[in-house]
């Protein structure tokens, strides 16, 4: 069959390769150049290789714990059972994961993992190494590649996918297909501070919403705890804490134990909130102390972080560095079954755009590249095969219609910066129901006043506004704190549990 894959991170590249190898005619459409996107920025690695004393069952248990009770156990079982095969496949496609002198894969540890089970490449350049290998693999095939082609909308006729509408070179056109696999990534550009690249504007989720696909869990937005608090957002991998680095306040005290018995290795949402609260209390960023790891080990294990921190004037082997949370990952997205099928026949979603149920309310570190590879392959294998019964819930009609654009008079003038600040302030790490209501109202006003988009930037803004409204609405609807959705209570628990 004719298959369009939209997006060229690990999920899209894996889906495209598997679909091609399965005998389908594949067209890969991507907004930037092939391999642009979030995958190339991933530092930590891919969880899923089990050393002595570890097992797929323990990985599943850690994933379910991090997800705060809202993960889908069947999806988690698929993830951990098929992960090792996908890692082997990456190796076969040329990904040189780091190995010790004995030739064995080196296994790193990150927060909320009970064991070291994360393979990495180039030290802290895992995503870039994977991306290069998969892009080369795609280039070596007859897969048709359309770069700099922006997904405007899904084309859905008689309830089934017929292709996509794209904007490329200033022109809108249609590409026809029997199936569309969305692999467009997340929506970090909703927020003023994010680890995501500029292209992360939620285009696939927005297109799916407009087409009437079921979308869920948008309120679960992950904030990575440790972004260098100097200059443009730059991630300091959780693997640094996994190696033993600590988080300290302005008196040098390890404050994260006040929030959770696992301290720096508590789930990401807990550590991020502890950092935000401590920074607010002391009026300055908290610091990550990696000095105990020594200059040689830091340079060898984390070459990218070592270079960038030094470029920004820090010698992290000699002094603790300032860190702060930033938006990192969207747990929610287009609802899928275990094979990436969405509620629209012929439309699949894989990777961050999808809500497979793996992550629940909070994603476990280094499960995202794994999820992209596992479910990218599964979606390709399921092309053309009938779906098992699966219950999907349609989104409200106000999210569906581009024709709902009409003139209005918003209280505050829309601009992408203003939206990002509003989302950061009111729909961020620490939320209040009043703030969420304020944000939802402002965003609704902006959306109502927007003109129909024409340029790429206008399409991205429209997508961000649609997702912002859906995210604020989802957050308002969830009245209790769970995982990454945290409502400031009147009296706050001192010790957080998962
Ligand atoms: C990190 O290296 O800390 C990020 C890994 C991830 O988001 O899974």
XYZ file of C-alpha atoms and ligand atoms in Angstrom:
506
model
C 0.000 0.000 0.000
C 0.979 3.680 -0.293
C 2.093 4.963 3.074
C 3.004 8.478 4.170
C 5.146 8.899 7.278
C 5.201 12.433 8.672
C 8.243 13.226 10.801
C 11.837 12.026 10.863
C 12.810 11.363 14.468
C 13.443 7.820 15.679
C 9.742 6.896 15.490
C 9.202 8.165 11.948
C 12.488 6.809 10.583
C 11.848 3.395 12.171
C 8.277 3.292 10.861
C 9.423 4.318 7.374
C 12.187 1.700 7.263
C 9.926 -1.081 8.535
C 7.103 -0.134 6.164
C 9.555 -0.079 3.240
C 11.020 -3.435 4.291
C 7.447 -4.753 4.552
C 6.935 -4.046 0.868
C 4.964 -0.793 1.094
C 5.580 2.295 -1.061
C 6.712 4.849 1.490
C 6.849 8.626 1.317
C 8.571 10.359 4.213
C 7.492 13.967 4.781
C 9.390 16.143 7.203
C 9.127 19.768 8.241
C 12.849 20.496 8.279
C 15.705 18.447 6.919
C 15.691 14.678 7.371
C 16.643 13.890 10.964
C 15.881 17.365 12.348
C 13.692 17.220 15.396
C 13.942 16.121 18.995
C 15.668 12.750 18.572
C 18.975 14.349 17.631
C 19.012 16.264 20.929
C 18.493 13.234 23.165
C 21.426 12.777 25.508
C 20.624 10.067 28.050
C 19.956 6.985 25.993
C 17.658 4.058 25.413
C 16.461 1.995 28.364
C 16.064 -1.743 27.810
C 19.187 -3.851 28.286
C 19.020 -5.860 31.478
C 22.164 -6.748 33.395
C 22.485 -9.190 36.311
C 19.614 -8.826 38.764
C 17.542 -6.731 36.353
C 14.672 -7.806 34.098
C 11.988 -6.586 31.729
C 9.529 -7.020 34.603
C 11.508 -4.597 36.788
C 11.728 -2.100 33.944
C 7.953 -2.391 33.569
C 7.490 -1.881 37.284
C 9.679 1.277 37.280
C 7.791 2.610 34.234
C 4.428 2.020 35.931
C 5.635 3.653 39.167
C 6.902 6.748 37.332
C 3.587 6.927 35.460
C 1.868 7.410 38.829
C -0.719 4.706 38.265
C -1.993 6.036 34.934
C 0.098 3.994 32.503
C -1.481 1.244 30.440
C 0.109 -1.992 31.663
C -0.367 -3.726 28.293
C 1.483 -0.936 26.463
C 4.276 -1.009 29.049
C 4.581 -4.795 28.631
C 4.972 -4.368 24.870
C 7.611 -1.673 25.419
C 9.833 -3.711 27.707
C 9.364 -7.010 25.863
C 10.248 -5.625 22.427
C 12.841 -3.053 23.504
C 15.872 -5.344 23.338
C 15.003 -6.361 19.747
C 14.759 -2.736 18.682
C 18.093 -1.928 20.356
C 19.632 -4.894 18.508
C 18.117 -3.530 15.306
C 19.655 -0.097 15.927
C 23.032 -1.758 16.392
C 22.513 -3.709 13.166
C 21.703 -0.424 11.396
C 25.032 0.980 12.510
C 24.418 2.649 15.875
C 27.622 2.241 17.879
C 26.411 2.255 21.463
C 29.203 2.814 23.977
C 30.987 -0.338 25.130
C 33.497 -1.110 27.847
C 36.993 -2.520 27.368
C 35.450 -6.017 27.471
C 33.246 -5.162 24.469
C 30.029 -5.282 26.508
C 27.455 -2.484 26.255
C 27.925 0.122 28.971
C 24.717 0.598 30.952
C 23.829 3.936 32.518
C 21.296 4.716 35.203
C 18.822 7.594 35.385
C 16.224 8.780 37.848
C 13.508 6.361 38.992
C 15.205 3.356 37.363
C 15.946 0.611 39.882
C 18.923 -0.606 37.788
C 21.472 0.625 35.263
C 19.824 -0.421 31.970
C 20.315 2.517 29.606
C 22.507 2.191 26.545
C 24.104 5.383 25.269
C 26.246 6.463 22.351
C 28.950 9.096 22.007
C 28.684 9.436 25.803
C 25.832 11.937 25.869
C 25.126 12.143 22.114
C 22.820 9.117 21.873
C 20.063 10.774 19.848
C 22.464 12.317 17.344
C 24.218 8.977 16.761
C 20.883 7.150 16.307
C 19.536 9.843 14.023
C 22.603 9.749 11.757
C 22.416 5.952 11.401
C 18.687 5.876 10.643
C 18.880 8.784 8.193
C 21.671 6.962 6.323
C 19.561 3.800 6.300
C 16.591 5.696 4.830
C 18.787 7.441 2.244
C 20.010 4.022 1.121
C 16.449 2.955 0.208
C 13.924 4.034 -2.423
C 11.786 5.772 0.226
C 10.652 9.093 -1.304
C 11.689 11.947 0.976
C 9.990 15.356 1.023
C 12.004 17.743 3.186
C 10.798 21.190 4.278
C 7.212 20.094 3.762
C 4.850 21.199 6.521
C 1.831 19.095 7.509
C -1.203 21.372 7.133
C -3.899 18.753 7.708
C -4.844 15.132 7.403
C -7.099 14.381 4.447
C -9.921 12.219 5.768
C -12.769 11.157 3.479
C -15.701 8.967 4.512
C -14.069 8.556 7.913
C -10.754 7.163 6.663
C -7.315 8.556 5.828
C -6.760 9.492 2.211
C -3.498 11.399 2.635
C -2.236 14.740 3.858
C -2.238 18.373 2.838
C 1.204 19.957 2.910
C 2.688 23.428 2.607
C 5.993 23.360 0.731
C 7.726 26.179 -1.117
C 4.789 28.461 -0.320
C 2.272 26.166 -2.073
C -0.380 23.941 -0.515
C -0.846 20.545 -2.184
C -2.209 17.098 -1.378
C -0.327 13.814 -1.159
C -2.522 10.733 -1.376
C -2.001 7.519 0.547
C -3.783 4.492 1.955
C -2.299 5.118 5.400
C -0.637 7.991 7.228
C 1.761 7.482 10.133
C 2.106 10.624 12.246
C 5.533 10.873 13.892
C 5.658 14.635 14.298
C 6.912 14.793 17.892
C 5.782 17.043 20.704
C 4.904 20.644 21.370
C 7.660 22.119 23.524
C 7.224 25.469 21.794
C 4.063 25.936 23.846
C 6.375 26.998 26.681
C 8.763 29.868 27.278
C 11.486 27.438 28.361
C 11.893 24.101 26.613
C 14.567 21.608 25.630
C 12.742 21.064 22.329
C 13.868 22.598 19.038
C 11.914 25.385 17.316
C 10.023 22.925 15.136
C 8.232 21.293 18.090
C 4.895 23.025 17.515
C 2.538 20.082 17.932
C 1.588 19.971 14.243
C 0.569 16.306 14.213
C -1.542 16.462 17.361
C -3.262 19.613 16.101
C -3.984 18.052 12.692
C -5.326 14.939 14.402
C -7.542 17.044 16.683
C -8.942 18.931 13.694
C -9.626 15.618 11.957
C -11.561 14.439 15.019
C -9.057 11.876 16.322
C -9.179 10.925 19.977
C -6.508 12.773 21.970
C -5.795 12.286 25.680
C -3.532 13.155 28.611
C -2.455 16.557 27.270
C -2.359 17.833 30.857
C 0.684 15.641 31.476
C 3.606 17.792 30.382
C 7.041 16.752 31.589
C 9.521 19.349 32.800
C 13.120 18.165 32.831
C 14.752 19.149 36.135
C 18.213 20.164 34.991
C 18.638 22.668 32.195
C 21.722 24.876 32.416
C 20.455 28.147 33.903
C 22.631 30.292 31.642
C 21.947 31.025 27.989
C 19.595 29.196 25.609
C 18.020 26.032 27.056
C 20.651 23.310 27.215
C 19.939 19.953 28.837
C 22.186 18.503 31.508
C 21.326 14.825 31.210
C 19.741 12.991 34.088
C 22.506 10.443 33.514
C 24.818 12.936 35.266
C 22.791 12.440 38.446
C 22.687 8.739 37.635
C 26.496 8.772 37.828
C 26.362 10.412 41.261
C 26.013 14.199 40.822
C 23.916 15.925 43.494
C 21.543 18.890 43.641
C 22.386 21.503 46.267
C 20.857 24.687 47.599
C 22.706 27.946 48.231
C 24.102 26.509 51.469
C 25.378 23.353 49.766
C 22.609 21.145 51.232
C 21.071 18.268 49.221
C 17.488 19.552 49.382
C 15.703 16.974 47.173
C 15.530 14.480 50.059
C 13.031 16.873 51.689
C 10.618 15.908 48.900
C 11.328 12.229 48.257
C 13.395 9.438 49.815
C 15.169 8.842 46.473
C 16.485 12.406 46.475
C 18.065 13.370 43.145
C 16.945 10.055 41.627
C 13.259 10.530 42.433
C 10.909 10.684 39.407
C 11.461 13.717 37.215
C 8.263 15.529 38.131
C 9.123 15.361 41.840
C 12.704 16.587 41.316
C 11.572 19.407 39.005
C 9.066 20.697 41.550
C 11.621 20.452 44.359
C 14.052 22.523 42.287
C 11.432 25.134 41.376
C 10.366 25.537 44.998
C 13.938 25.725 46.286
C 14.953 28.262 43.632
C 11.928 30.409 44.520
C 12.761 30.173 48.236
C 16.416 31.142 47.836
C 15.885 33.628 44.997
C 18.527 32.044 42.756
C 18.960 28.828 40.738
C 19.895 25.666 42.597
C 23.137 23.985 41.535
C 24.138 20.609 40.205
C 27.346 19.392 41.793
C 29.218 16.976 39.524
C 32.673 17.838 40.842
C 33.062 14.459 42.580
C 33.069 12.747 39.159
C 36.350 14.409 38.186
C 37.392 16.225 35.015
C 38.499 13.143 33.069
C 35.334 11.119 33.714
C 33.079 14.096 32.954
C 34.858 14.742 29.651
C 34.767 11.072 28.625
C 31.227 10.217 29.695
C 29.563 13.557 28.851
C 31.599 15.149 26.049
C 28.772 17.344 24.713
C 27.782 18.690 28.133
C 31.447 19.182 29.014
C 32.020 21.251 25.869
C 28.870 23.378 26.111
C 29.185 24.143 29.828
C 32.800 25.230 29.256
C 31.742 27.371 26.259
C 29.293 29.072 28.598
C 31.994 29.820 31.142
C 31.562 26.963 33.651
C 34.156 24.448 34.760
C 31.791 21.794 36.093
C 34.671 19.633 37.246
C 35.635 22.405 39.640
C 32.339 24.071 40.631
C 28.615 23.251 40.831
C 26.626 24.655 37.885
C 23.254 26.484 38.029
C 20.283 24.451 36.770
C 16.561 25.013 36.339
C 13.624 22.992 34.938
C 12.256 23.428 31.402
C 9.512 21.766 29.374
C 10.840 18.530 27.907
C 8.199 16.024 26.827
C 4.469 15.603 26.291
C 3.108 12.389 27.774
C -0.303 12.884 26.156
C -1.132 12.981 22.481
C -3.108 11.147 19.835
C -4.609 8.044 21.412
C -3.446 4.781 19.885
C -3.914 1.082 20.363
C -0.906 -1.179 20.841
C -0.116 -0.993 17.116
C -0.187 2.777 16.762
C -3.692 2.869 15.256
C -5.620 6.028 16.080
C -9.393 6.398 16.151
C -9.332 7.362 12.448
C -8.957 4.315 10.195
C -5.706 4.523 8.263
C -4.122 7.105 10.579
C -1.374 5.893 12.919
C 0.626 7.837 15.505
C 4.040 6.889 16.912
C 6.589 8.570 19.165
C 5.896 11.720 21.177
C 2.840 12.686 19.085
C 1.158 9.501 20.317
C -0.445 8.631 23.595
C 0.224 4.898 23.673
C -0.451 4.690 27.400
C 3.176 3.832 28.193
C 3.978 7.013 30.097
C 0.847 7.631 32.138
C 1.221 10.831 34.130
C 5.022 11.014 33.964
C 7.548 9.432 31.622
C 10.454 7.390 32.956
C 13.829 8.624 31.673
C 15.126 7.117 28.430
C 11.814 5.431 27.636
C 11.037 7.860 24.812
C 13.565 6.754 22.175
C 12.608 3.212 23.125
C 8.910 3.927 22.655
C 9.554 5.553 19.267
C 11.486 2.518 18.025
C 9.119 -0.111 19.439
C 5.846 1.472 18.344
C 7.269 2.802 15.059
C 8.047 -0.799 14.100
C 4.687 -2.067 15.353
C 2.701 0.521 13.398
C 4.517 -0.425 10.194
C 3.782 -4.108 10.857
C 0.086 -3.324 11.421
C -0.416 -1.433 8.135
C -3.472 -2.794 6.420
C -4.349 -5.227 9.171
C -7.677 -4.911 10.960
C -7.856 -3.257 14.371
C -8.807 -5.104 17.517
C -11.664 -3.477 19.459
C -10.369 -0.406 21.270
C -12.393 2.360 22.879
C -11.630 5.860 21.593
C -13.264 9.042 22.852
C -13.681 11.866 20.332
C -12.485 15.390 21.154
C -14.961 18.257 21.631
C -16.119 19.725 18.330
C -14.583 23.143 19.070
C -11.145 21.578 18.491
C -12.126 20.228 15.089
C -12.931 23.114 12.867
C -10.649 25.565 11.133
C -13.870 27.418 10.167
C -14.368 28.328 13.806
C -12.001 31.274 13.203
C -13.924 34.492 13.660
C -13.099 38.011 14.713
C -13.199 38.830 18.391
C -11.627 41.095 20.965
C -9.119 39.257 23.178
C -8.086 40.895 26.428
C -4.350 40.614 25.683
C -2.790 40.768 22.236
C -1.646 37.396 20.868
C 1.976 36.769 20.057
C 3.862 33.464 20.285
C 5.969 34.882 23.141
C 2.859 35.899 25.049
C 1.373 32.407 24.634
C 4.615 30.753 25.752
C 4.829 32.973 28.846
C 1.184 32.346 29.706
C 1.619 28.580 29.392
C 4.815 28.696 31.453
C 3.198 30.768 34.192
C -0.240 29.175 34.379
C -0.123 25.730 32.723
C 3.382 24.789 33.846
C 5.158 22.891 36.554
C 3.084 24.203 39.460
C -0.545 24.978 38.617
C -3.585 26.440 40.314
C -7.174 25.999 39.177
C -7.566 29.800 39.054
C -4.470 30.140 36.856
C -5.632 27.363 34.554
C -9.033 29.013 34.174
C -7.392 32.377 33.406
C -5.135 30.777 30.826
C -7.963 28.855 29.172
C -10.043 32.012 28.824
C -7.197 34.058 27.362
C -6.261 31.310 24.909
C -9.894 30.909 23.823
C -10.006 34.648 23.147
C -6.810 34.513 21.095
C -8.055 31.543 19.127
C -11.386 33.143 18.438
C -9.675 36.292 17.145
C -7.154 34.541 14.917
C -7.410 34.743 11.150
C -7.175 31.627 9.020
C -3.465 30.737 8.742
C -1.602 31.035 5.455
C 2.129 31.136 6.137
C 4.104 28.404 7.876
C 4.516 30.560 11.001
C 0.763 31.247 11.056
C 0.005 27.532 10.749
C 2.394 26.822 13.629
C 0.781 29.551 15.733
C -2.667 28.121 14.999
C -1.460 24.665 16.028
C 0.080 25.997 19.231
C -3.109 27.894 20.084
C -5.253 24.824 19.472
C -2.977 22.672 21.624
C -2.727 25.330 24.315
C -6.496 25.453 24.568
C -6.737 21.650 24.626
C -3.955 21.419 27.236
C -5.425 24.074 29.524
C -8.875 22.454 29.195
C -7.455 19.006 30.003
C -5.588 20.419 33.005
C -8.724 22.179 34.253
C -10.720 18.984 33.913
C -8.260 17.033 36.071
C -9.028 18.371 39.512
C -6.509 16.315 41.510
C -2.719 16.325 41.369
C -1.139 13.281 39.768
C 2.306 12.853 38.219
C 3.315 15.859 36.142
C -0.067 17.555 36.614
C 0.422 19.329 39.895
C -2.140 21.648 41.433
C -0.782 23.712 44.301
C -2.845 22.572 47.280
C -3.895 24.881 50.099
C -1.667 22.832 52.387
C 1.095 21.013 50.632
C 2.353 17.525 51.542
C 5.970 17.688 52.662
C 6.905 14.271 51.271
C 5.721 13.380 47.780
C 5.112 9.793 46.862
C 4.502 8.126 43.544
C 18.234 13.072 29.794
O 19.277 12.727 29.250
O 18.187 13.476 30.946
C 16.956 13.017 29.013
C 16.576 11.635 28.782
C 15.095 11.528 28.551
O 14.398 12.531 28.421
O 14.598 10.405 28.570
